[in-house]
């Protein structure tokens, strides 16, 4: 904030939330002192970061226009792509999609290749959704798991379940899903359609 040229340049190129934060910290430094400005700035910057990351998180069903290794899957197998870090409130909103599946399924594949981070809140939300799938006799495969989420899932004891498996390789997981989709009978269809 002490370099005028840098301050003005930042005001011209930064997103509106960052400009607001810069001006707020500058005003707090002038009115109060640097300690108050830094404290408020760090807290607001953290909240802005979490909000932006939550906006990047989501789950969507992979349609037929996506390339699945080895061609189309059996009719009772669905693939869901999970994007972004699963943490805090973002995880519950994203994972709620899995609780509303209304199809006869035997296998659901969660493509988590784009999930770099999973926290305890995300783990609990994901576990709740997976338990609902298990209650309807749907086998779940978590595919493309990165190291940090895999370590957290292992610590939570997720490796000891007969209805759930994990693969770091997405292609290998799809091969297993294809085989299981042909062997396992589809689960009972739920009555109220909620998928939108």
Coordinates of C-alpha atoms in Angstrom, one line a residue:
X1 CA 0.0 0.0 0.0
X2 CA 3.0 2.3 0.4
X3 CA 3.9 2.2 -3.3
X4 CA 1.5 4.5 -5.0
X5 CA 2.1 3.2 -8.6
X6 CA 1.6 -0.4 -7.4
X7 CA -1.5 0.6 -5.4
X8 CA -3.1 2.3 -8.4
X9 CA -2.2 -0.5 -10.8
X10 CA -3.8 -3.1 -8.4
X11 CA -7.0 -1.0 -8.3
X12 CA -7.2 -1.1 -12.1
X13 CA -6.5 -4.8 -12.6
X14 CA -7.8 -6.6 -9.5
X15 CA -11.3 -8.1 -9.2
X16 CA -13.8 -6.0 -7.4
X17 CA -13.6 -8.0 -4.1
X18 CA -9.9 -7.6 -4.0
X19 CA -10.1 -3.9 -4.7
X20 CA -12.6 -3.5 -1.8
X21 CA -10.3 -5.4 0.5
X22 CA -7.3 -3.2 -0.5
X23 CA -9.2 0.0 0.1
X24 CA -10.7 -1.3 3.4
X25 CA -7.2 -2.2 4.7
X26 CA -5.8 1.1 3.5
X27 CA -8.6 3.0 5.3
X28 CA -8.2 0.9 8.5
X29 CA -4.5 1.6 8.5
X30 CA -5.1 5.4 8.2
X31 CA -7.9 5.5 10.8
X32 CA -6.7 2.9 13.3
X33 CA -3.3 1.2 12.8
X34 CA -1.6 -1.5 10.8
X35 CA -2.4 -4.2 13.4
X36 CA -6.2 -3.7 13.0
X37 CA -5.9 -3.5 9.2
X38 CA -3.8 -6.7 8.9
X39 CA -6.1 -8.6 11.2
X40 CA -9.3 -7.6 9.4
X41 CA -7.6 -8.1 6.0
X42 CA -6.4 -11.6 6.7
X43 CA -9.8 -12.7 8.0
X44 CA -11.7 -11.2 5.0
X45 CA -9.2 -12.5 2.5
X46 CA -9.6 -16.0 4.0
X47 CA -13.4 -15.7 3.7
X48 CA -13.1 -14.5 0.1
X49 CA -10.8 -17.4 -0.7
X50 CA -13.2 -20.0 0.8
X51 CA -16.1 -18.4 -1.1
X52 CA -14.2 -18.6 -4.4
X53 CA -13.2 -22.2 -3.8
X54 CA -16.8 -23.1 -2.9
X55 CA -17.8 -21.7 -6.3
X56 CA -15.4 -24.0 -8.0
X57 CA -16.7 -27.1 -6.3
X58 CA -19.5 -29.2 -7.9
X59 CA -20.7 -32.7 -8.9
X60 CA -22.3 -33.4 -12.3
X61 CA -23.3 -36.5 -14.0
X62 CA -21.0 -37.4 -16.9
X63 CA -23.2 -37.5 -20.1
X64 CA -22.7 -39.5 -23.2
X65 CA -20.7 -36.6 -24.8
X66 CA -17.8 -37.3 -22.4
X67 CA -15.2 -39.8 -23.5
X68 CA -15.2 -42.9 -21.3
X69 CA -12.3 -45.2 -21.8
X70 CA -13.4 -48.4 -23.6
X71 CA -16.7 -47.0 -24.9
X72 CA -20.2 -46.7 -23.4
X73 CA -20.9 -48.2 -20.0
X74 CA -23.6 -50.6 -19.2
X75 CA -27.0 -49.0 -18.6
X76 CA -27.0 -49.4 -14.8
X77 CA -23.6 -47.6 -14.4
X78 CA -23.4 -43.9 -13.9
X79 CA -20.3 -41.7 -13.7
X80 CA -20.3 -38.5 -11.7
X81 CA -17.5 -36.0 -12.0
X82 CA -16.5 -34.2 -8.8
X83 CA -14.7 -30.9 -9.3
X84 CA -12.8 -28.7 -6.9
X85 CA -11.8 -29.0 -3.2
X86 CA -14.4 -30.7 -1.0
X87 CA -14.3 -28.6 2.1
X88 CA -16.6 -26.7 4.5
X89 CA -20.0 -25.8 3.1
X90 CA -19.1 -26.4 -0.5
X91 CA -18.9 -30.2 0.1
X92 CA -22.4 -30.5 1.4
X93 CA -23.9 -28.5 -1.5
X94 CA -22.0 -30.5 -4.1
X95 CA -22.5 -33.9 -2.5
X96 CA -26.3 -33.4 -2.2
X97 CA -26.6 -34.3 -5.9
X98 CA -25.7 -37.9 -5.0
X99 CA -28.5 -38.1 -2.5
X100 CA -31.1 -37.5 -5.2
X101 CA -30.3 -40.1 -7.8
X102 CA -33.4 -41.5 -9.2
X103 CA -32.5 -44.4 -11.6
X104 CA -32.1 -48.1 -11.4
X105 CA -28.3 -48.4 -10.8
X106 CA -25.9 -51.1 -9.9
X107 CA -22.7 -49.0 -9.9
X108 CA -21.8 -45.3 -9.4
X109 CA -18.4 -44.1 -10.2
X110 CA -17.2 -40.9 -8.6
X111 CA -14.5 -39.3 -10.8
X112 CA -12.5 -37.3 -8.2
X113 CA -9.4 -36.6 -10.3
X114 CA -10.2 -32.9 -9.9
X115 CA -10.4 -33.0 -6.1
X116 CA -7.0 -31.9 -4.8
X117 CA -8.2 -31.4 -1.2
X118 CA -10.7 -33.1 1.1
X119 CA -11.3 -31.9 4.7
X120 CA -13.2 -33.5 7.6
X121 CA -16.5 -31.7 6.7
X122 CA -16.2 -32.9 3.1
X123 CA -15.4 -36.4 4.3
X124 CA -18.6 -36.5 6.5
X125 CA -20.7 -35.1 3.6
X126 CA -19.3 -37.6 1.2
X127 CA -19.7 -40.5 3.6
X128 CA -23.4 -39.6 4.2
X129 CA -24.1 -39.6 0.4
X130 CA -22.2 -42.9 0.0
X131 CA -24.2 -44.4 2.8
X132 CA -27.4 -43.5 1.1
X133 CA -26.2 -45.2 -2.1
X134 CA -25.2 -48.3 -0.1
X135 CA -28.6 -48.4 1.5
X136 CA -30.1 -48.8 -2.0
X137 CA -27.6 -51.5 -2.8
X138 CA -25.5 -49.4 -5.2
X139 CA -21.8 -50.3 -5.4
X140 CA -19.6 -47.2 -5.4
X141 CA -16.2 -46.8 -7.0
X142 CA -14.1 -43.7 -6.1
X143 CA -11.8 -43.2 -9.1
X144 CA -8.7 -41.0 -9.6
X145 CA -8.2 -40.3 -5.9
X146 CA -5.3 -37.9 -5.2
X147 CA -2.9 -38.5 -2.3
X148 CA -4.4 -36.1 0.3
X149 CA -8.0 -37.3 -0.1
X150 CA -6.8 -40.9 -0.2
X151 CA -4.8 -40.5 3.1
X152 CA -7.9 -38.9 4.8
X153 CA -10.2 -41.6 3.6
X154 CA -7.7 -44.3 4.8
X155 CA -7.5 -42.7 8.2
X156 CA -11.3 -42.7 8.4
X157 CA -11.3 -46.5 7.7
X158 CA -13.0 -46.3 4.3
X159 CA -10.9 -49.2 3.0
X160 CA -12.8 -51.8 4.9
X161 CA -16.2 -51.7 3.2
X162 CA -17.5 -54.4 0.8
X163 CA -19.6 -51.9 -1.2
X164 CA -16.9 -49.3 -1.8
X165 CA -13.6 -49.3 -3.6
X166 CA -10.9 -46.7 -4.4
X167 CA -8.6 -46.5 -7.4
X168 CA -5.9 -43.9 -8.2
X169 CA -6.3 -44.8 -11.9
X170 CA -9.5 -43.6 -13.5
X171 CA -9.1 -46.0 -16.4
X172 CA -8.8 -49.0 -14.1
X173 CA -11.8 -47.9 -12.1
X174 CA -13.9 -47.7 -15.3
X175 CA -12.8 -51.2 -16.3
X176 CA -14.0 -52.5 -12.9
X177 CA -17.3 -50.5 -13.1
X178 CA -17.9 -52.0 -16.6
X179 CA -17.4 -55.5 -15.3
X180 CA -19.5 -55.0 -12.1
X181 CA -22.3 -53.2 -14.1
X182 CA -22.7 -56.4 -16.2
X183 CA -22.6 -58.7 -13.1
X184 CA -24.6 -56.8 -10.5
X185 CA -28.4 -56.5 -10.7
X186 CA -29.7 -52.9 -10.7
X187 CA -30.8 -51.5 -7.3
X188 CA -34.5 -50.7 -6.7
X189 CA -35.6 -47.5 -8.3
X190 CA -36.6 -44.8 -5.8
X191 CA -40.2 -43.4 -6.1
X192 CA -39.8 -39.6 -6.2
X193 CA -37.8 -38.2 -9.1
X194 CA -35.6 -35.4 -7.8
X195 CA -32.7 -35.2 -10.4
X196 CA -32.8 -31.9 -12.1

